[in-house]
């Protein structure tokens, strides 16, 4: 008589891995081998949606299997690639707890911090990033290598911005840039440094455009102050474009794309501010405010158009002598802001 557990397991394996049913079925270890191999094949091929099911089977059914701990990391990463941080949190936490301060455990904390950031759990993200930075061996030596330390600083910067602590975020960004500068050596190290430079530039750009967006403010101000503050916002945007350029000069496509999106949104937000200045100071009727704004907007359109023309001029200058990769990114950004003409 066939054991009841085998009756349950054999049909499941038939669907999962195409295993033929028999009177005995595969041994439990062989069952896990099949599921684990399929999970790794899907994961390593970037088929994260397909990888989730077999990875969950390993996590839920084979606690003694050699791939059990690693499957938690792979499951968490798969969910993140699928933009499902809510499902990635539990397996990531398990993996980090299981490995502790081992090298893989420290590196996995970057994934956990990313998950917290996506879930807007900024305090938890900051704490996790800090764990990497403060980890020491018995002799008091820092455990995190320079690249991991730099990445943890960048994660901390993002968490600080999420908490509204932009000054702290800027300090973390600057510290990360110093760590990245010291990354030299073999091809892998150089590639890693280039990736981190791209990530650093995107985070710095995000920080800078947040700074720009605070102008002109929401308080009632006179016409001269409104023009001055919106003009300063335009100048801030031009300064941010220099950070965009540094992002484009790396091979980190992911962060170059994110930087393009961030800068394009900042440009559109700037022009929105030009079309919607603050109310005037003093006591005025609704009709007076309406007429005041209509007249001011006409002036601001000229002012803001000049700033945008300057930005486009910068783009044209950058393309001269730029690599094909950088020139392509500049063209992409130019198209993004192509519709942001002053009216």
mmCIF file of C-alpha atoms in Angstrom:
data_model
loop_
_atom_site.group_PDB
_atom_site.id
_atom_site.type_symbol
_atom_site.label_atom_id
_atom_site.label_comp_id
_atom_site.label_asym_id
_atom_site.label_seq_id
_atom_site.Cartn_x
_atom_site.Cartn_y
_atom_site.Cartn_z
ATOM 1 C CA UNK A 1 0.000 0.000 0.000
ATOM 2 C CA UNK A 2 1.356 3.429 -0.970
ATOM 3 C CA UNK A 3 2.090 5.794 1.914
ATOM 4 C CA UNK A 4 -0.472 8.672 2.139
ATOM 5 C CA UNK A 5 2.269 11.327 1.908
ATOM 6 C CA UNK A 6 3.495 9.855 -1.361
ATOM 7 C CA UNK A 7 -0.018 9.955 -2.762
ATOM 8 C CA UNK A 8 -0.026 13.709 -2.096
ATOM 9 C CA UNK A 9 3.508 14.422 -3.288
ATOM 10 C CA UNK A 10 3.573 12.488 -6.562
ATOM 11 C CA UNK A 11 0.847 14.453 -8.432
ATOM 12 C CA UNK A 12 2.372 17.736 -7.264
ATOM 13 C CA UNK A 13 5.763 16.766 -8.598
ATOM 14 C CA UNK A 14 4.216 15.623 -11.861
ATOM 15 C CA UNK A 15 2.816 19.106 -12.428
ATOM 16 C CA UNK A 16 5.920 20.908 -11.158
ATOM 17 C CA UNK A 17 8.730 19.032 -12.858
ATOM 18 C CA UNK A 18 7.209 16.510 -15.204
ATOM 19 C CA UNK A 19 8.118 13.525 -12.989
ATOM 20 C CA UNK A 20 6.364 10.276 -13.885
ATOM 21 C CA UNK A 21 4.139 8.841 -11.150
ATOM 22 C CA UNK A 22 5.014 5.397 -9.840
ATOM 23 C CA UNK A 23 3.997 3.061 -7.066
ATOM 24 C CA UNK A 24 6.718 4.416 -4.793
ATOM 25 C CA UNK A 25 7.642 7.897 -6.083
ATOM 26 C CA UNK A 26 10.942 9.694 -5.468
ATOM 27 C CA UNK A 27 12.560 9.744 -2.053
ATOM 28 C CA UNK A 28 12.063 12.974 -0.037
ATOM 29 C CA UNK A 29 15.637 14.137 -0.730
ATOM 30 C CA UNK A 30 15.235 13.475 -4.447
ATOM 31 C CA UNK A 31 11.976 15.417 -4.369
ATOM 32 C CA UNK A 32 13.762 18.430 -2.887
ATOM 33 C CA UNK A 33 16.578 18.105 -5.430
ATOM 34 C CA UNK A 34 14.101 18.379 -8.291
ATOM 35 C CA UNK A 35 12.284 21.377 -6.846
ATOM 36 C CA UNK A 36 15.537 23.135 -5.902
ATOM 37 C CA UNK A 37 17.036 22.650 -9.354
ATOM 38 C CA UNK A 38 13.949 24.034 -11.010
ATOM 39 C CA UNK A 39 13.927 27.024 -8.659
ATOM 40 C CA UNK A 40 17.578 27.821 -9.380
ATOM 41 C CA UNK A 41 17.126 27.424 -13.123
ATOM 42 C CA UNK A 42 14.236 29.877 -13.162
ATOM 43 C CA UNK A 43 15.976 32.330 -10.826
ATOM 44 C CA UNK A 44 19.294 32.295 -12.668
ATOM 45 C CA UNK A 45 17.453 32.827 -15.960
ATOM 46 C CA UNK A 46 15.715 35.911 -14.596
ATOM 47 C CA UNK A 47 12.320 34.186 -14.673
ATOM 48 C CA UNK A 48 11.374 35.459 -11.249
ATOM 49 C CA UNK A 49 7.649 34.903 -11.556
ATOM 50 C CA UNK A 50 8.225 31.229 -12.383
ATOM 51 C CA UNK A 51 10.848 30.916 -9.639
ATOM 52 C CA UNK A 52 8.519 31.964 -6.838
ATOM 53 C CA UNK A 53 6.462 28.750 -6.683
ATOM 54 C CA UNK A 54 9.326 26.229 -6.417
ATOM 55 C CA UNK A 55 11.216 28.517 -4.038
ATOM 56 C CA UNK A 56 8.178 28.700 -1.770
ATOM 57 C CA UNK A 57 7.997 24.898 -1.821
ATOM 58 C CA UNK A 58 11.582 24.637 -0.606
ATOM 59 C CA UNK A 59 10.925 27.239 2.099
ATOM 60 C CA UNK A 60 7.703 25.629 3.278
ATOM 61 C CA UNK A 61 8.485 21.901 2.941
ATOM 62 C CA UNK A 62 12.207 21.220 3.246
ATOM 63 C CA UNK A 63 13.663 22.919 6.356
ATOM 64 C CA UNK A 64 16.555 20.448 6.522
ATOM 65 C CA UNK A 65 17.555 20.732 2.880
ATOM 66 C CA UNK A 66 20.991 22.278 2.042
ATOM 67 C CA UNK A 67 19.363 24.961 -0.127
ATOM 68 C CA UNK A 68 16.759 25.895 2.481
ATOM 69 C CA UNK A 69 18.466 29.049 3.774
ATOM 70 C CA UNK A 70 19.568 30.285 0.350
ATOM 71 C CA UNK A 71 16.062 29.778 -1.000
ATOM 72 C CA UNK A 72 14.837 32.496 1.372
ATOM 73 C CA UNK A 73 17.208 35.032 -0.164
ATOM 74 C CA UNK A 74 16.271 33.988 -3.700
ATOM 75 C CA UNK A 75 12.568 34.178 -2.868
ATOM 76 C CA UNK A 76 12.954 37.660 -1.388
ATOM 77 C CA UNK A 77 14.936 38.867 -4.402
ATOM 78 C CA UNK A 78 12.380 37.363 -6.801
ATOM 79 C CA UNK A 79 9.546 39.213 -5.083
ATOM 80 C CA UNK A 80 11.527 42.458 -5.250
ATOM 81 C CA UNK A 81 12.159 41.994 -8.962
ATOM 82 C CA UNK A 82 8.395 41.546 -9.299
ATOM 83 C CA UNK A 83 7.787 44.760 -7.295
ATOM 84 C CA UNK A 84 6.265 42.832 -4.388
ATOM 85 C CA UNK A 85 8.182 44.073 -1.326
ATOM 86 C CA UNK A 86 5.349 43.055 0.971
ATOM 87 C CA UNK A 87 6.034 39.413 0.095
ATOM 88 C CA UNK A 88 9.820 39.819 0.160
ATOM 89 C CA UNK A 89 10.077 40.996 3.765
ATOM 90 C CA UNK A 90 9.572 37.714 5.635
ATOM 91 C CA UNK A 91 12.075 35.564 3.674
ATOM 92 C CA UNK A 92 14.650 38.381 3.681
ATOM 93 C CA UNK A 93 14.391 38.743 7.435
ATOM 94 C CA UNK A 94 14.860 35.005 7.883
ATOM 95 C CA UNK A 95 17.955 34.941 5.687
ATOM 96 C CA UNK A 96 19.571 37.902 7.459
ATOM 97 C CA UNK A 97 18.829 36.391 10.865
ATOM 98 C CA UNK A 98 20.180 32.978 9.837
ATOM 99 C CA UNK A 99 23.495 34.315 8.526
ATOM 100 C CA UNK A 100 24.089 37.046 11.083
ATOM 101 C CA UNK A 101 27.377 38.888 10.548
ATOM 102 C CA UNK A 102 28.751 36.480 7.987
ATOM 103 C CA UNK A 103 29.735 38.232 4.723
ATOM 104 C CA UNK A 104 26.605 37.018 2.918
ATOM 105 C CA UNK A 105 24.464 38.068 5.867
ATOM 106 C CA UNK A 106 25.864 41.590 5.850
ATOM 107 C CA UNK A 107 25.348 41.942 2.099
ATOM 108 C CA UNK A 108 21.808 40.604 2.388
ATOM 109 C CA UNK A 109 21.015 43.492 4.703
ATOM 110 C CA UNK A 110 21.156 45.771 1.661
ATOM 111 C CA UNK A 111 18.249 43.799 0.200
ATOM 112 C CA UNK A 112 16.370 44.041 3.489
ATOM 113 C CA UNK A 113 16.966 47.799 3.608
ATOM 114 C CA UNK A 114 15.672 48.132 0.031
ATOM 115 C CA UNK A 115 12.535 46.258 1.027
ATOM 116 C CA UNK A 116 11.969 48.582 3.977
ATOM 117 C CA UNK A 117 12.462 51.613 1.711
ATOM 118 C CA UNK A 118 9.905 50.319 -0.780
ATOM 119 C CA UNK A 119 7.484 49.732 2.108
ATOM 120 C CA UNK A 120 8.189 53.266 3.363
ATOM 121 C CA UNK A 121 9.490 51.881 6.651
ATOM 122 C CA UNK A 122 12.263 54.454 6.773
ATOM 123 C CA UNK A 123 13.315 53.979 10.392
ATOM 124 C CA UNK A 124 13.753 50.253 9.812
ATOM 125 C CA UNK A 125 15.694 50.915 6.591
ATOM 126 C CA UNK A 126 18.003 53.339 8.393
ATOM 127 C CA UNK A 127 18.577 50.862 11.222
ATOM 128 C CA UNK A 128 19.368 48.033 8.803
ATOM 129 C CA UNK A 129 21.840 50.155 6.831
ATOM 130 C CA UNK A 130 23.484 51.255 10.069
ATOM 131 C CA UNK A 131 23.856 47.622 11.160
ATOM 132 C CA UNK A 132 26.146 47.072 8.179
ATOM 133 C CA UNK A 133 28.262 50.120 8.983
ATOM 134 C CA UNK A 134 28.775 49.371 12.679
ATOM 135 C CA UNK A 135 29.472 45.635 12.319
ATOM 136 C CA UNK A 136 32.905 44.832 13.784
ATOM 137 C CA UNK A 137 34.960 41.715 14.419
ATOM 138 C CA UNK A 138 36.434 40.829 17.829
ATOM 139 C CA UNK A 139 39.429 43.052 17.168
ATOM 140 C CA UNK A 140 37.168 46.007 16.407
ATOM 141 C CA UNK A 141 37.878 45.962 12.672
ATOM 142 C CA UNK A 142 35.077 46.984 10.326
ATOM 143 C CA UNK A 143 33.505 43.923 8.714
ATOM 144 C CA UNK A 144 31.934 45.595 5.692
ATOM 145 C CA UNK A 145 34.291 45.981 2.711
ATOM 146 C CA UNK A 146 34.470 49.442 1.139
ATOM 147 C CA UNK A 147 31.888 48.782 -1.579
ATOM 148 C CA UNK A 148 29.354 47.402 0.883
ATOM 149 C CA UNK A 149 30.013 50.235 3.305
ATOM 150 C CA UNK A 150 29.413 52.757 0.503
ATOM 151 C CA UNK A 151 26.181 51.045 -0.492
ATOM 152 C CA UNK A 152 24.959 51.063 3.106
ATOM 153 C CA UNK A 153 25.646 54.808 3.283
ATOM 154 C CA UNK A 154 23.550 55.351 0.156
ATOM 155 C CA UNK A 155 20.722 53.292 1.628
ATOM 156 C CA UNK A 156 20.961 55.332 4.805
ATOM 157 C CA UNK A 157 20.786 58.530 2.737
ATOM 158 C CA UNK A 158 17.552 57.380 1.121
ATOM 159 C CA UNK A 159 16.118 56.488 4.517
ATOM 160 C CA UNK A 160 17.092 59.890 5.931
ATOM 161 C CA UNK A 161 15.324 61.618 3.036
ATOM 162 C CA UNK A 162 12.267 59.500 3.699
ATOM 163 C CA UNK A 163 12.354 60.743 7.289
ATOM 164 C CA UNK A 164 12.702 64.346 6.121
ATOM 165 C CA UNK A 165 16.282 64.632 7.375
ATOM 166 C CA UNK A 166 17.846 65.966 4.201
ATOM 167 C CA UNK A 167 20.925 67.396 5.936
ATOM 168 C CA UNK A 168 21.770 63.970 7.346
ATOM 169 C CA UNK A 169 21.114 62.457 3.933
ATOM 170 C CA UNK A 170 23.603 64.817 2.289
ATOM 171 C CA UNK A 171 26.286 63.879 4.824
ATOM 172 C CA UNK A 172 25.713 60.195 4.045
ATOM 173 C CA UNK A 173 25.903 60.850 0.294
ATOM 174 C CA UNK A 174 29.201 62.723 0.621
ATOM 175 C CA UNK A 175 30.661 59.964 2.811
ATOM 176 C CA UNK A 176 29.593 57.344 0.271
ATOM 177 C CA UNK A 177 31.247 59.261 -2.568
ATOM 178 C CA UNK A 178 34.541 59.253 -0.650
ATOM 179 C CA UNK A 179 34.318 55.490 -0.143
ATOM 180 C CA UNK A 180 33.559 54.954 -3.829
ATOM 181 C CA UNK A 181 36.559 57.045 -4.884
ATOM 182 C CA UNK A 182 38.812 54.596 -3.060
ATOM 183 C CA UNK A 183 37.454 51.570 -4.925
ATOM 184 C CA UNK A 184 40.231 50.526 -7.293
ATOM 185 C CA UNK A 185 41.705 47.226 -8.378
ATOM 186 C CA UNK A 186 40.528 44.445 -10.648
ATOM 187 C CA UNK A 187 37.813 44.657 -13.295
ATOM 188 C CA UNK A 188 35.068 43.533 -10.922
ATOM 189 C CA UNK A 189 35.967 46.215 -8.389
ATOM 190 C CA UNK A 190 36.073 48.907 -11.075
ATOM 191 C CA UNK A 191 32.670 47.798 -12.391
ATOM 192 C CA UNK A 192 31.254 47.798 -8.874
ATOM 193 C CA UNK A 193 32.573 51.325 -8.287
ATOM 194 C CA UNK A 194 30.997 52.524 -11.529
ATOM 195 C CA UNK A 195 27.635 51.062 -10.506
ATOM 196 C CA UNK A 196 27.842 52.757 -7.113
ATOM 197 C CA UNK A 197 28.754 56.077 -8.750
ATOM 198 C CA UNK A 198 25.582 55.807 -10.807
ATOM 199 C CA UNK A 199 23.522 55.020 -7.722
ATOM 200 C CA UNK A 200 25.158 57.850 -5.786
ATOM 201 C CA UNK A 201 24.450 60.342 -8.585
ATOM 202 C CA UNK A 202 20.770 59.363 -8.718
ATOM 203 C CA UNK A 203 20.371 59.738 -4.949
ATOM 204 C CA UNK A 204 22.238 63.052 -4.972
ATOM 205 C CA UNK A 205 20.028 64.248 -7.833
ATOM 206 C CA UNK A 206 16.921 63.254 -5.891
ATOM 207 C CA UNK A 207 18.229 65.227 -2.922
ATOM 208 C CA UNK A 208 19.016 68.264 -5.072
ATOM 209 C CA UNK A 209 15.666 68.363 -6.852
ATOM 210 C CA UNK A 210 13.902 68.105 -3.476
ATOM 211 C CA UNK A 211 15.847 71.178 -2.428
ATOM 212 C CA UNK A 212 14.765 72.979 -5.610
ATOM 213 C CA UNK A 213 11.113 72.110 -5.103
ATOM 214 C CA UNK A 214 10.907 74.069 -1.841
ATOM 215 C CA UNK A 215 10.894 77.323 -3.813
ATOM 216 C CA UNK A 216 8.992 79.634 -4.035
ATOM 217 C CA UNK A 217 7.060 78.424 -0.965
ATOM 218 C CA UNK A 218 3.370 78.766 -0.174
ATOM 219 C CA UNK A 219 3.288 82.023 1.770
ATOM 220 C CA UNK A 220 1.908 85.225 0.251
ATOM 221 C CA UNK A 221 4.737 87.256 -1.291
ATOM 222 C CA UNK A 222 5.099 90.306 -3.501
ATOM 223 C CA UNK A 223 5.825 90.155 -7.224
ATOM 224 C CA UNK A 224 9.541 90.845 -6.921
ATOM 225 C CA UNK A 225 10.027 88.122 -4.329
ATOM 226 C CA UNK A 226 8.014 85.655 -6.405
ATOM 227 C CA UNK A 227 10.158 86.276 -9.488
ATOM 228 C CA UNK A 228 13.340 86.030 -7.432
ATOM 229 C CA UNK A 229 12.404 82.741 -5.761
ATOM 230 C CA UNK A 230 11.154 81.086 -8.919
ATOM 231 C CA UNK A 231 14.294 82.275 -10.667
ATOM 232 C CA UNK A 232 16.378 80.678 -7.911
ATOM 233 C CA UNK A 233 14.426 77.484 -8.411
ATOM 234 C CA UNK A 234 15.387 77.569 -12.073
ATOM 235 C CA UNK A 235 19.038 78.100 -11.147
ATOM 236 C CA UNK A 236 18.779 75.180 -8.733
ATOM 237 C CA UNK A 237 17.462 73.043 -11.580
ATOM 238 C CA UNK A 238 20.465 73.994 -13.711
ATOM 239 C CA UNK A 239 22.769 72.985 -10.854
ATOM 240 C CA UNK A 240 20.937 69.667 -10.621
ATOM 241 C CA UNK A 241 21.629 69.072 -14.297
ATOM 242 C CA UNK A 242 25.335 68.795 -13.455
ATOM 243 C CA UNK A 243 24.520 65.861 -11.181
ATOM 244 C CA UNK A 244 22.446 64.369 -13.992
ATOM 245 C CA UNK A 245 25.498 64.554 -16.201
ATOM 246 C CA UNK A 246 27.602 62.587 -13.711
ATOM 247 C CA UNK A 247 24.906 59.912 -13.692
ATOM 248 C CA UNK A 248 25.018 59.675 -17.481
ATOM 249 C CA UNK A 249 28.783 59.177 -17.432
ATOM 250 C CA UNK A 250 28.539 55.776 -15.722
ATOM 251 C CA UNK A 251 27.523 52.408 -17.162
ATOM 252 C CA UNK A 252 24.762 51.984 -14.567
ATOM 253 C CA UNK A 253 21.761 52.053 -16.907
ATOM 254 C CA UNK A 254 19.273 51.512 -14.096
ATOM 255 C CA UNK A 255 20.303 54.685 -12.298
ATOM 256 C CA UNK A 256 20.739 56.687 -15.501
ATOM 257 C CA UNK A 257 17.104 55.887 -16.321
ATOM 258 C CA UNK A 258 15.991 56.792 -12.800
ATOM 259 C CA UNK A 259 17.952 60.045 -13.005
ATOM 260 C CA UNK A 260 16.290 60.911 -16.316
ATOM 261 C CA UNK A 261 12.882 60.372 -14.752
ATOM 262 C CA UNK A 262 13.776 62.372 -11.638
ATOM 263 C CA UNK A 263 15.151 65.318 -13.618
ATOM 264 C CA UNK A 264 12.258 65.353 -16.094
ATOM 265 C CA UNK A 265 9.761 65.424 -13.232
ATOM 266 C CA UNK A 266 11.701 68.271 -11.621
ATOM 267 C CA UNK A 267 11.612 70.263 -14.872
ATOM 268 C CA UNK A 268 7.864 69.765 -15.220
ATOM 269 C CA UNK A 269 7.342 70.695 -11.575
ATOM 270 C CA UNK A 270 9.371 73.868 -12.124
ATOM 271 C CA UNK A 271 7.171 74.949 -15.020
ATOM 272 C CA UNK A 272 4.080 74.144 -12.978
ATOM 273 C CA UNK A 273 5.378 76.537 -10.317
ATOM 274 C CA UNK A 274 5.873 79.167 -13.017
ATOM 275 C CA UNK A 275 2.216 78.840 -13.986
ATOM 276 C CA UNK A 276 0.993 78.843 -10.380
ATOM 277 C CA UNK A 277 2.785 81.540 -8.358
ATOM 278 C CA UNK A 278 1.878 82.247 -4.716
ATOM 279 C CA UNK A 279 -0.879 84.719 -3.891
ATOM 280 C CA UNK A 280 0.232 88.347 -3.485
ATOM 281 C CA UNK A 281 0.936 89.881 -0.103
ATOM 282 C CA UNK A 282 -1.647 92.160 1.453
ATOM 283 C CA UNK A 283 -5.417 92.211 1.331
ATOM 284 C CA UNK A 284 -6.944 91.920 -2.138
ATOM 285 C CA UNK A 285 -10.226 90.826 -3.634
ATOM 286 C CA UNK A 286 -10.511 87.576 -5.559
ATOM 287 C CA UNK A 287 -10.754 89.500 -8.809
ATOM 288 C CA UNK A 288 -7.622 91.498 -7.972
ATOM 289 C CA UNK A 289 -5.726 88.297 -7.140
ATOM 290 C CA UNK A 290 -6.882 86.730 -10.389
ATOM 291 C CA UNK A 291 -5.709 89.688 -12.463
ATOM 292 C CA UNK A 292 -2.437 89.899 -10.526
ATOM 293 C CA UNK A 293 -1.646 86.243 -11.198
ATOM 294 C CA UNK A 294 -2.536 86.473 -14.873
ATOM 295 C CA UNK A 295 -0.109 89.363 -15.315
ATOM 296 C CA UNK A 296 2.621 87.717 -13.222
ATOM 297 C CA UNK A 297 2.333 84.406 -15.074
ATOM 298 C CA UNK A 298 2.985 86.183 -18.375
ATOM 299 C CA UNK A 299 6.229 87.550 -16.936
ATOM 300 C CA UNK A 300 7.196 84.232 -15.338
ATOM 301 C CA UNK A 301 6.694 82.373 -18.598
ATOM 302 C CA UNK A 302 9.436 84.471 -20.103
ATOM 303 C CA UNK A 303 11.696 84.022 -17.068
ATOM 304 C CA UNK A 304 11.147 80.276 -16.888
ATOM 305 C CA UNK A 305 11.443 79.840 -20.626
ATOM 306 C CA UNK A 306 14.897 81.414 -20.429
ATOM 307 C CA UNK A 307 15.927 78.889 -17.750
ATOM 308 C CA UNK A 308 14.664 75.965 -19.824
ATOM 309 C CA UNK A 309 16.468 77.282 -22.897
ATOM 310 C CA UNK A 310 19.644 77.379 -20.818
ATOM 311 C CA UNK A 311 19.091 73.771 -19.792
ATOM 312 C CA UNK A 312 18.687 72.714 -23.420
ATOM 313 C CA UNK A 313 21.844 74.652 -24.260
ATOM 314 C CA UNK A 314 23.677 72.646 -21.592
ATOM 315 C CA UNK A 315 22.456 69.424 -23.174
ATOM 316 C CA UNK A 316 23.729 70.484 -26.584
ATOM 317 C CA UNK A 317 27.137 71.323 -25.147
ATOM 318 C CA UNK A 318 27.353 67.995 -23.294
ATOM 319 C CA UNK A 319 26.815 66.030 -26.471
ATOM 320 C CA UNK A 320 29.946 67.499 -28.022
ATOM 321 C CA UNK A 321 32.650 64.921 -27.474
ATOM 322 C CA UNK A 322 30.399 62.664 -25.385
ATOM 323 C CA UNK A 323 30.461 58.904 -25.789
ATOM 324 C CA UNK A 324 27.708 57.281 -27.826
ATOM 325 C CA UNK A 325 26.187 55.941 -24.608
ATOM 326 C CA UNK A 326 26.121 59.365 -22.933
ATOM 327 C CA UNK A 327 24.850 61.086 -26.093
ATOM 328 C CA UNK A 328 21.996 58.599 -26.288
ATOM 329 C CA UNK A 329 21.013 59.331 -22.705
ATOM 330 C CA UNK A 330 21.116 63.067 -23.356
ATOM 331 C CA UNK A 331 18.792 62.590 -26.337
ATOM 332 C CA UNK A 332 16.407 60.566 -24.178
ATOM 333 C CA UNK A 333 16.257 63.301 -21.562
ATOM 334 C CA UNK A 334 15.849 66.001 -24.224
ATOM 335 C CA UNK A 335 12.793 64.144 -25.505
ATOM 336 C CA UNK A 336 11.433 63.897 -21.960
ATOM 337 C CA UNK A 337 11.509 67.665 -21.553
ATOM 338 C CA UNK A 338 10.588 68.369 -25.166
ATOM 339 C CA UNK A 339 6.971 68.972 -24.180
ATOM 340 C CA UNK A 340 7.909 71.310 -21.343
ATOM 341 C CA UNK A 341 8.021 74.433 -23.484
ATOM 342 C CA UNK A 342 6.936 77.701 -21.926
ATOM 343 C CA UNK A 343 3.465 78.622 -23.112
#
